[in-house]
CSV table of C-alpha atoms in Angstrom, one decimal:
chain,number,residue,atom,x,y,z
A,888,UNK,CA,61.6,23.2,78.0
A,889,UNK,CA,64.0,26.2,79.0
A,890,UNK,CA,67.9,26.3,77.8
A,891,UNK,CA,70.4,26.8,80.1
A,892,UNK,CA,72.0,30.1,80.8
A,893,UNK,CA,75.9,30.2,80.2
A,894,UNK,CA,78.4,32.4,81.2
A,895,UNK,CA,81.5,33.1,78.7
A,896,UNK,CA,83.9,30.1,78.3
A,897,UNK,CA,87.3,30.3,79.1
A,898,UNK,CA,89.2,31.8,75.5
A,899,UNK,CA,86.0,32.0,73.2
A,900,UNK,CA,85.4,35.6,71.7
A,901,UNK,CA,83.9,37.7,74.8
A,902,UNK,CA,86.6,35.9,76.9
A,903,UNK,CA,89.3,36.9,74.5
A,904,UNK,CA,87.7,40.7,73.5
A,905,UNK,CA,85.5,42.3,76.1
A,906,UNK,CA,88.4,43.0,79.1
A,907,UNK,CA,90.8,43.8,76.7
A,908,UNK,CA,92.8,47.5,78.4
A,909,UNK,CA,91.7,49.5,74.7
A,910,UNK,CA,88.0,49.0,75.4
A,911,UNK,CA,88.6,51.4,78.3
A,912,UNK,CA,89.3,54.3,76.6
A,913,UNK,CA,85.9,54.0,74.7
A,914,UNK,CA,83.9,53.1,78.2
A,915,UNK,CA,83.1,57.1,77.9
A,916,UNK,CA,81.2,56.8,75.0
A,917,UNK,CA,79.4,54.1,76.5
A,918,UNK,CA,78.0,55.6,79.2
A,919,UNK,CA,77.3,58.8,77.4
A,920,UNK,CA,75.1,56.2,75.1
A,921,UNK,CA,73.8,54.9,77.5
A,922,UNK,CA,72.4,57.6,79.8
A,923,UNK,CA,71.0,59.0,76.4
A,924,UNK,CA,68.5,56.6,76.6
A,925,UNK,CA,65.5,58.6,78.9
A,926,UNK,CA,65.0,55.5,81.3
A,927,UNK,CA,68.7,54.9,82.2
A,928,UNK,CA,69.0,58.6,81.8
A,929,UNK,CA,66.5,59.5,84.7
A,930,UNK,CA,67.5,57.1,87.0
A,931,UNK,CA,71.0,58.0,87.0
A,932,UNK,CA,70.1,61.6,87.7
A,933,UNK,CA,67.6,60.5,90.4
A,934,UNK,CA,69.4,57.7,92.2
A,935,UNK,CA,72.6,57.6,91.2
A,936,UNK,CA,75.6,58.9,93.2
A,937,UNK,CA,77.6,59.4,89.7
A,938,UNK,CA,78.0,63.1,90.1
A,939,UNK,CA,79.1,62.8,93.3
A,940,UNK,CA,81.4,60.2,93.3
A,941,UNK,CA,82.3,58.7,89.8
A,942,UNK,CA,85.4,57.0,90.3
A,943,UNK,CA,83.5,54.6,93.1
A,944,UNK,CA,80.7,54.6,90.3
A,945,UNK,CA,83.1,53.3,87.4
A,946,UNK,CA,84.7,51.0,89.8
A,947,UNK,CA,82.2,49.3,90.5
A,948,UNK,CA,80.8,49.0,87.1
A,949,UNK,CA,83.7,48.0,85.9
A,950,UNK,CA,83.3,45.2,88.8
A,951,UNK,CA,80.7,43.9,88.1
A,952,UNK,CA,81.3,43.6,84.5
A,953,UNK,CA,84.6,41.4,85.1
A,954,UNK,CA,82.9,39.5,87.5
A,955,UNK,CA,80.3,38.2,84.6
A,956,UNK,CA,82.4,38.0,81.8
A,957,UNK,CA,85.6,36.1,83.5
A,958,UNK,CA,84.2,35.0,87.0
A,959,UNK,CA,82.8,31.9,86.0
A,960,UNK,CA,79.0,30.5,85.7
A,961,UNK,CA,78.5,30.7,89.3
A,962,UNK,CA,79.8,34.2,90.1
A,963,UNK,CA,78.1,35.7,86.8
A,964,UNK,CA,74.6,33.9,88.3
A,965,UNK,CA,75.1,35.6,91.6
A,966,UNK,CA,76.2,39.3,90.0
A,967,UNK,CA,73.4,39.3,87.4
A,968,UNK,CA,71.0,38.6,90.2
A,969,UNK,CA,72.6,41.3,92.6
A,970,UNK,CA,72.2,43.8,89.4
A,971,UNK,CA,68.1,42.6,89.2
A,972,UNK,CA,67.7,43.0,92.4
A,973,UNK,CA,69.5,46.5,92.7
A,974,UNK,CA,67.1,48.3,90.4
A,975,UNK,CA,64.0,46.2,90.6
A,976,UNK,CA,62.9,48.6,92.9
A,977,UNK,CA,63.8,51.7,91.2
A,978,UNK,CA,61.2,53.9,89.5
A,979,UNK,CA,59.8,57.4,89.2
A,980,UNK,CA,58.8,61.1,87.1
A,981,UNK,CA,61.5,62.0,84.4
A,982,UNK,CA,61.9,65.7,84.0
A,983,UNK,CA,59.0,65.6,81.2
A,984,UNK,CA,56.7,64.0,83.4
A,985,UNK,CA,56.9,59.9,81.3
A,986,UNK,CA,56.9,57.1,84.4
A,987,UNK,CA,60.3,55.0,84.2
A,988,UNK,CA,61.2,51.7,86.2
A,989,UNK,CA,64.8,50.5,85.8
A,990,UNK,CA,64.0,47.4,84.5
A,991,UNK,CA,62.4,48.7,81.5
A,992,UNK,CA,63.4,45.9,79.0
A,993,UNK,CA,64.0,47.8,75.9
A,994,UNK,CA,66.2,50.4,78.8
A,995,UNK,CA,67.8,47.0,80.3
A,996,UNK,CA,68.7,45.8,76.3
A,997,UNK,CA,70.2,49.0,75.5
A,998,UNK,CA,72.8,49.2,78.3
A,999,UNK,CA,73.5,46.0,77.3
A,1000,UNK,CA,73.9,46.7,73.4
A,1001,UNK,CA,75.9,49.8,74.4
A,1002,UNK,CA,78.7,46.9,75.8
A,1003,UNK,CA,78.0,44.8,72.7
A,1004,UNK,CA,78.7,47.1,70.1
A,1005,UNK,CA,81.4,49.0,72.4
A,1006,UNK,CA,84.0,45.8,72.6
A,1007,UNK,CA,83.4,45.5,68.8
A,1008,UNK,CA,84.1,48.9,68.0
A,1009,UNK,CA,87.0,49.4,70.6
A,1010,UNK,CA,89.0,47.1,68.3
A,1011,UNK,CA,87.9,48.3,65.2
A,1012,UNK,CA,89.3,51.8,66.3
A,1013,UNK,CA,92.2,50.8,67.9
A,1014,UNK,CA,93.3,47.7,66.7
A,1015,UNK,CA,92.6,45.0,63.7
A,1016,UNK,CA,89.3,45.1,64.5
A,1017,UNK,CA,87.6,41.3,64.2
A,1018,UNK,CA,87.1,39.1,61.5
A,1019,UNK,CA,83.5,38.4,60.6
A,1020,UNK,CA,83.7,35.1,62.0
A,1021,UNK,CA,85.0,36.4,65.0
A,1022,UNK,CA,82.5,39.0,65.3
A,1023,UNK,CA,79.4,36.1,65.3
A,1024,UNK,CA,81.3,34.4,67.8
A,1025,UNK,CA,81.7,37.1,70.1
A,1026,UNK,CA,78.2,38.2,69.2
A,1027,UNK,CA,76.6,34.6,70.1
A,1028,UNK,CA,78.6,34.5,73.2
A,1029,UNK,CA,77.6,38.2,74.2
A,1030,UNK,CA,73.8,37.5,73.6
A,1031,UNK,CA,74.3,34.4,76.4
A,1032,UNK,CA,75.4,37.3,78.6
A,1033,UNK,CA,72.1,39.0,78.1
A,1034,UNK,CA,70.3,36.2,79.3
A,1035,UNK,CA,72.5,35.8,82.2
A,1036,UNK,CA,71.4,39.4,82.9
A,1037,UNK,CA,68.0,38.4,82.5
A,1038,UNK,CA,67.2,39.1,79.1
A,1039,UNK,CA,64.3,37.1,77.3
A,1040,UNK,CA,65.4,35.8,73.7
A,1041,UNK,CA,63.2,38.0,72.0
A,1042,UNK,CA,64.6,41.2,73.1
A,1043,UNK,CA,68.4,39.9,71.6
A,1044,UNK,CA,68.5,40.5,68.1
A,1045,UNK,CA,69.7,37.1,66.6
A,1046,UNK,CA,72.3,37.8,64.6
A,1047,UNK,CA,75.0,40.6,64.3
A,1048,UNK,CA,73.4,42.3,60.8
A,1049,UNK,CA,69.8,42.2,63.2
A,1050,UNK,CA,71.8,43.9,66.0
A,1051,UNK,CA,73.3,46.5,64.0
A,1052,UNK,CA,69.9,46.9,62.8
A,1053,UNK,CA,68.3,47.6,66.2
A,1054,UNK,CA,71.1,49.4,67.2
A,1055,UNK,CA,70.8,52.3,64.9
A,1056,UNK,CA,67.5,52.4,64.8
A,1057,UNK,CA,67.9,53.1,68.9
A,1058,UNK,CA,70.3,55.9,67.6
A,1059,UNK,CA,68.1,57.0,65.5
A,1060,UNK,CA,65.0,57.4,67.1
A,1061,UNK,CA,65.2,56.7,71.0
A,1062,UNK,CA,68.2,58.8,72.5
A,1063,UNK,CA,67.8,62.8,73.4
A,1064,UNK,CA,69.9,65.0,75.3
A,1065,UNK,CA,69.0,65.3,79.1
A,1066,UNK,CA,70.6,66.4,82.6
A,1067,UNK,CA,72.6,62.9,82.6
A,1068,UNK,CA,74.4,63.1,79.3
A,1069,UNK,CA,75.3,66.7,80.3
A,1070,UNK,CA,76.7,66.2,83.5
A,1071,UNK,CA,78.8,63.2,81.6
A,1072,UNK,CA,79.8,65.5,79.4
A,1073,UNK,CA,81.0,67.6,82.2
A,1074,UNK,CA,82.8,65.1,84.3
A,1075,UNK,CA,85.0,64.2,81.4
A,1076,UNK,CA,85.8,67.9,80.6
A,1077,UNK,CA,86.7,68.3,84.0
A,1078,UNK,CA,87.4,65.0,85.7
A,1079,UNK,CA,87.6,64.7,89.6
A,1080,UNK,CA,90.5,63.4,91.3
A,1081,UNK,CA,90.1,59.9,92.1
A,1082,UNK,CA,89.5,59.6,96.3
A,1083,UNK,CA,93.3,58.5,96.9
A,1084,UNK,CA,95.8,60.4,99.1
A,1085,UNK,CA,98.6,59.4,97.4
A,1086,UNK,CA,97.6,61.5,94.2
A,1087,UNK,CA,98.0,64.8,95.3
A,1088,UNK,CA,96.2,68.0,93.8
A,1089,UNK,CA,99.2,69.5,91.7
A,1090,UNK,CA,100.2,66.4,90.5
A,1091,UNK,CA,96.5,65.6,89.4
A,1092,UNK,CA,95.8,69.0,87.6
A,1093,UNK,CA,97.9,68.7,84.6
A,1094,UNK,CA,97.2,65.0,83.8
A,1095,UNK,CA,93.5,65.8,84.3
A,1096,UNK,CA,93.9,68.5,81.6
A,1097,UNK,CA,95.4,66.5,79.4
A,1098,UNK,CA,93.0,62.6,79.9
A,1099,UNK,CA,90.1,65.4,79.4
A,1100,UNK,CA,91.2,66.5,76.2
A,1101,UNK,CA,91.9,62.7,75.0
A,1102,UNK,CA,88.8,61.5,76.5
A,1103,UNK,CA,86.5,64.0,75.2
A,1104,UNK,CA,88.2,63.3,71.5
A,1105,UNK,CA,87.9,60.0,71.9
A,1106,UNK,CA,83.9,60.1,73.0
A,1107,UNK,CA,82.7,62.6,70.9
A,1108,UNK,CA,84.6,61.3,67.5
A,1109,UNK,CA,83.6,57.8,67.8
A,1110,UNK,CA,79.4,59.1,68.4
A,1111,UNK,CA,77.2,58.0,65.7
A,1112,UNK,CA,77.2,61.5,63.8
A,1113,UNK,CA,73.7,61.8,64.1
A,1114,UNK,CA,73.5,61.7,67.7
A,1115,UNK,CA,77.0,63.7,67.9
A,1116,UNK,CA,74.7,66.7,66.2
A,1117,UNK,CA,71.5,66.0,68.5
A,1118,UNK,CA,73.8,66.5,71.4
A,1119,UNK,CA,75.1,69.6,70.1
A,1120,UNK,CA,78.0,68.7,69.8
A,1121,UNK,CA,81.0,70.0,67.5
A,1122,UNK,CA,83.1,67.7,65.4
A,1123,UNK,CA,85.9,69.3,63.1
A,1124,UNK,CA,88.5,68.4,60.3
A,1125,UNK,CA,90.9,69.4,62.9
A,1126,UNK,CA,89.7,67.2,65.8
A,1127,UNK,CA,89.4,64.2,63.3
A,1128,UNK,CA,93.1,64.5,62.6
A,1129,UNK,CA,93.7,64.4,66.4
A,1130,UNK,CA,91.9,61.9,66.7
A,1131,UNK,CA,93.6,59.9,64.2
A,1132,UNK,CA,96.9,60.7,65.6
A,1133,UNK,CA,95.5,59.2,68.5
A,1134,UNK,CA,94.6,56.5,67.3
A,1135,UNK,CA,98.1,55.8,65.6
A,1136,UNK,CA,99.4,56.2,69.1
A,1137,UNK,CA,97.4,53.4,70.5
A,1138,UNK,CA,97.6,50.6,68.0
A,1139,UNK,CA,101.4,50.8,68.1
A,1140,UNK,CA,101.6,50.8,72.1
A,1141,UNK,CA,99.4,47.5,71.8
A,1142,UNK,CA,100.8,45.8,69.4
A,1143,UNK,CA,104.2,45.9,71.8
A,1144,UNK,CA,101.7,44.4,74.2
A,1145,UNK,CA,101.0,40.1,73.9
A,1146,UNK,CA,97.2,39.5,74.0
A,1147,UNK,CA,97.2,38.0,77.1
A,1148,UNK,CA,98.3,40.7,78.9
A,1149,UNK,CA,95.4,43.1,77.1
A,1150,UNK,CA,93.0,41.1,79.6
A,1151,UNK,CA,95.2,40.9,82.8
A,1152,UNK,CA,94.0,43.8,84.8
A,1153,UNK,CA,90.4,42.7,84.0
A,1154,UNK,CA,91.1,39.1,85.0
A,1155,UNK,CA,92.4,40.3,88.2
A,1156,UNK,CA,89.4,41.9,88.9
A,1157,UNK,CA,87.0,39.3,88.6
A,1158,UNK,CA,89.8,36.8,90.5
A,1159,UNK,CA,89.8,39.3,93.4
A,1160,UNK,CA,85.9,39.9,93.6
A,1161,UNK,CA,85.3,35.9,93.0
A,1162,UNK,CA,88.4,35.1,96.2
A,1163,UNK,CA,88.2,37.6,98.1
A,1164,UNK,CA,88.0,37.5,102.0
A,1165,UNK,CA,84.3,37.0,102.5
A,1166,UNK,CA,83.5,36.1,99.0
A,1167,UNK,CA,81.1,32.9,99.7
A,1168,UNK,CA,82.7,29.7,98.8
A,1169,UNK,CA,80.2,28.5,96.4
A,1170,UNK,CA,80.8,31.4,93.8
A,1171,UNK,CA,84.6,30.6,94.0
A,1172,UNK,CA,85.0,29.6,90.8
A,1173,UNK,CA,88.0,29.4,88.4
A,1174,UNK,CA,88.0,31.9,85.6
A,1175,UNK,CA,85.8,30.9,82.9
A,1176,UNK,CA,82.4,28.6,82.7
A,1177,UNK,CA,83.7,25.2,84.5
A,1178,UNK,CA,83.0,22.1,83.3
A,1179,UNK,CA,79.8,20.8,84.5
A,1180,UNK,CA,81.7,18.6,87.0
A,1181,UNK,CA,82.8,21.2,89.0
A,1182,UNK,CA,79.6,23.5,89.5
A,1183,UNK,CA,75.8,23.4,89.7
A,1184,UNK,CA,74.2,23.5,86.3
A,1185,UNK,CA,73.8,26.5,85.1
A,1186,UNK,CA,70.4,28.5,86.1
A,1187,UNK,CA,67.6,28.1,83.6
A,1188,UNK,CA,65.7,31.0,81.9
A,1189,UNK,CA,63.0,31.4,84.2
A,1190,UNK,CA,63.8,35.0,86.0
A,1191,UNK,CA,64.2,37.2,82.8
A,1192,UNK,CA,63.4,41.3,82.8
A,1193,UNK,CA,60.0,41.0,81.7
């Protein structure tokens, strides 16, 4: 007998944690994470359009990511199947010859783990950071989104000590430095304008300088140290005071800010991409899993990443 697949409810842990506007200023790390890994790390150099255009790239991550955590049991179905179906077919020679396919499962866990552990430590950083209770909730809650993605239950740690586990062992023994990680690396020393023409050039310059400085502080403090050093990258007393400073910054500009609000522009996101024109009726859902009256039941676990 298979268990059903459910989305986030409406106010439980993910709902309340994972959209919140501070978690953005750690996405960097994420990715740079992430593309560490030599699977996701080959087939963004090989099929991605990130170096080329990664404003559209973030935008739609950051998409797609709304639509599954607040769109709703039927729009988080439809995404996660859209995502399968987008790199099932994705494969090839990494730059030291080892085969890859996007859907590598222990590749397809890690970008998940990256957004598991990301959320969590987003708040830590810059804000109270969660309770333990709060953190199995949100854990529980987050491991239901890996199976909407298509994760099998044995590739989800069970509990949060077992993910923390896996996750530094990942850190420890799985990530390198490749042509992906550096051209991240690059892109946030020396962002692009976004493609708008109402952001001219001059104006753009000086606060490019500046978001570069905070986002490369930001990514590079908040590395596990041991991958900071694999990387090659430099980490001083003076940088850690910055970043502190930083920090400071942040947690008293939120706390001005109520909690609901800390999830607006992420809500609007997934509102827009589950109503917008075209959007097909049946993935209209309101924000949050439903009650079973008001949607199919919830897919079953029968198309999971091997």
């Amino acid at each position: 007998m298979t268990s059903e697949i459910r989305a986030p409810r409406r106010g439980g842990a993910a709902w309340r944690y994972f959209g919140d506007t501070r978690n953005f200023l750690i996405a960097p790390q994420l990715l740079l994470l992430q593309v560490a890994h030599p699977v996701v790390g080959a087939g963004v150099e090989q099929h991605s359009d990130f170096r080329a255009a990664p404003w559209q790239r973030l935008w739609r991550t950051v998409s797609s990511l709304a639509t599954v955590i607040y769109g709703g049991q039927a729009a988080a179905t439809a995404e996660a199947d859209r995502i399968r179906a987008l790199h099932r077919h994705l494969s090839g020679v990494d730059a030291q010859g080892r085969r890859y396919h996007a859907l590598n499962p222990e590749a397809y866990h890690w970008v998940h783990a990256t957004l598991v552990r990301g959320a969590h430590d987003g708040h830590r950083v810059f804000g109270r950071g969660m309770t333990d209770a709060e953190t199995e909730e949100y854990y529980r809650e987050m491991r239901d989104v890996g199976r909407v993605w298509g994760l099998k239950d044995h590739h989800l740690p069970p509990d949060w000590a077992s993910f923390l586990a896996y996750y530094d062992e990942m850190v420890a023994r799985r990530l390198e430095s490749n042509r992906s990680v550096r051209d991240v690396l690059d892109e946030l020393a020396r962002p692009q304008k976004p493609p708008t023409r109402w952001i001219p050039g001059p104006l753009w310059r000086p606060f490019a300088a500046l978001s570069a400085r905070w986002a490369l502080l930001v990514t590079v403090g908040t590395l596990p140290p041991v991958l900071r050093e694999r990387l090659g990258l430099t980490w001083t007393p003076r940088q850690e005071r910055a970043l502190r400073r930083f920090v400071r910054l942040v947690r008293l500009l939120m706390a001005l800010v109520p909690p609901p609000l800390r999830i607006a522009g992420t809500l609007a996101v997934a509102y827009w991409n589950t109503h917008k024109p075209g959007t097909s009726p049946q993935n209209r859902q309101p924000l949050g899993t439903p009650g079973p009256d008001r949607v199919p039941p919830p897919r079953t676990a029968k198309e999971h990443v091997a």
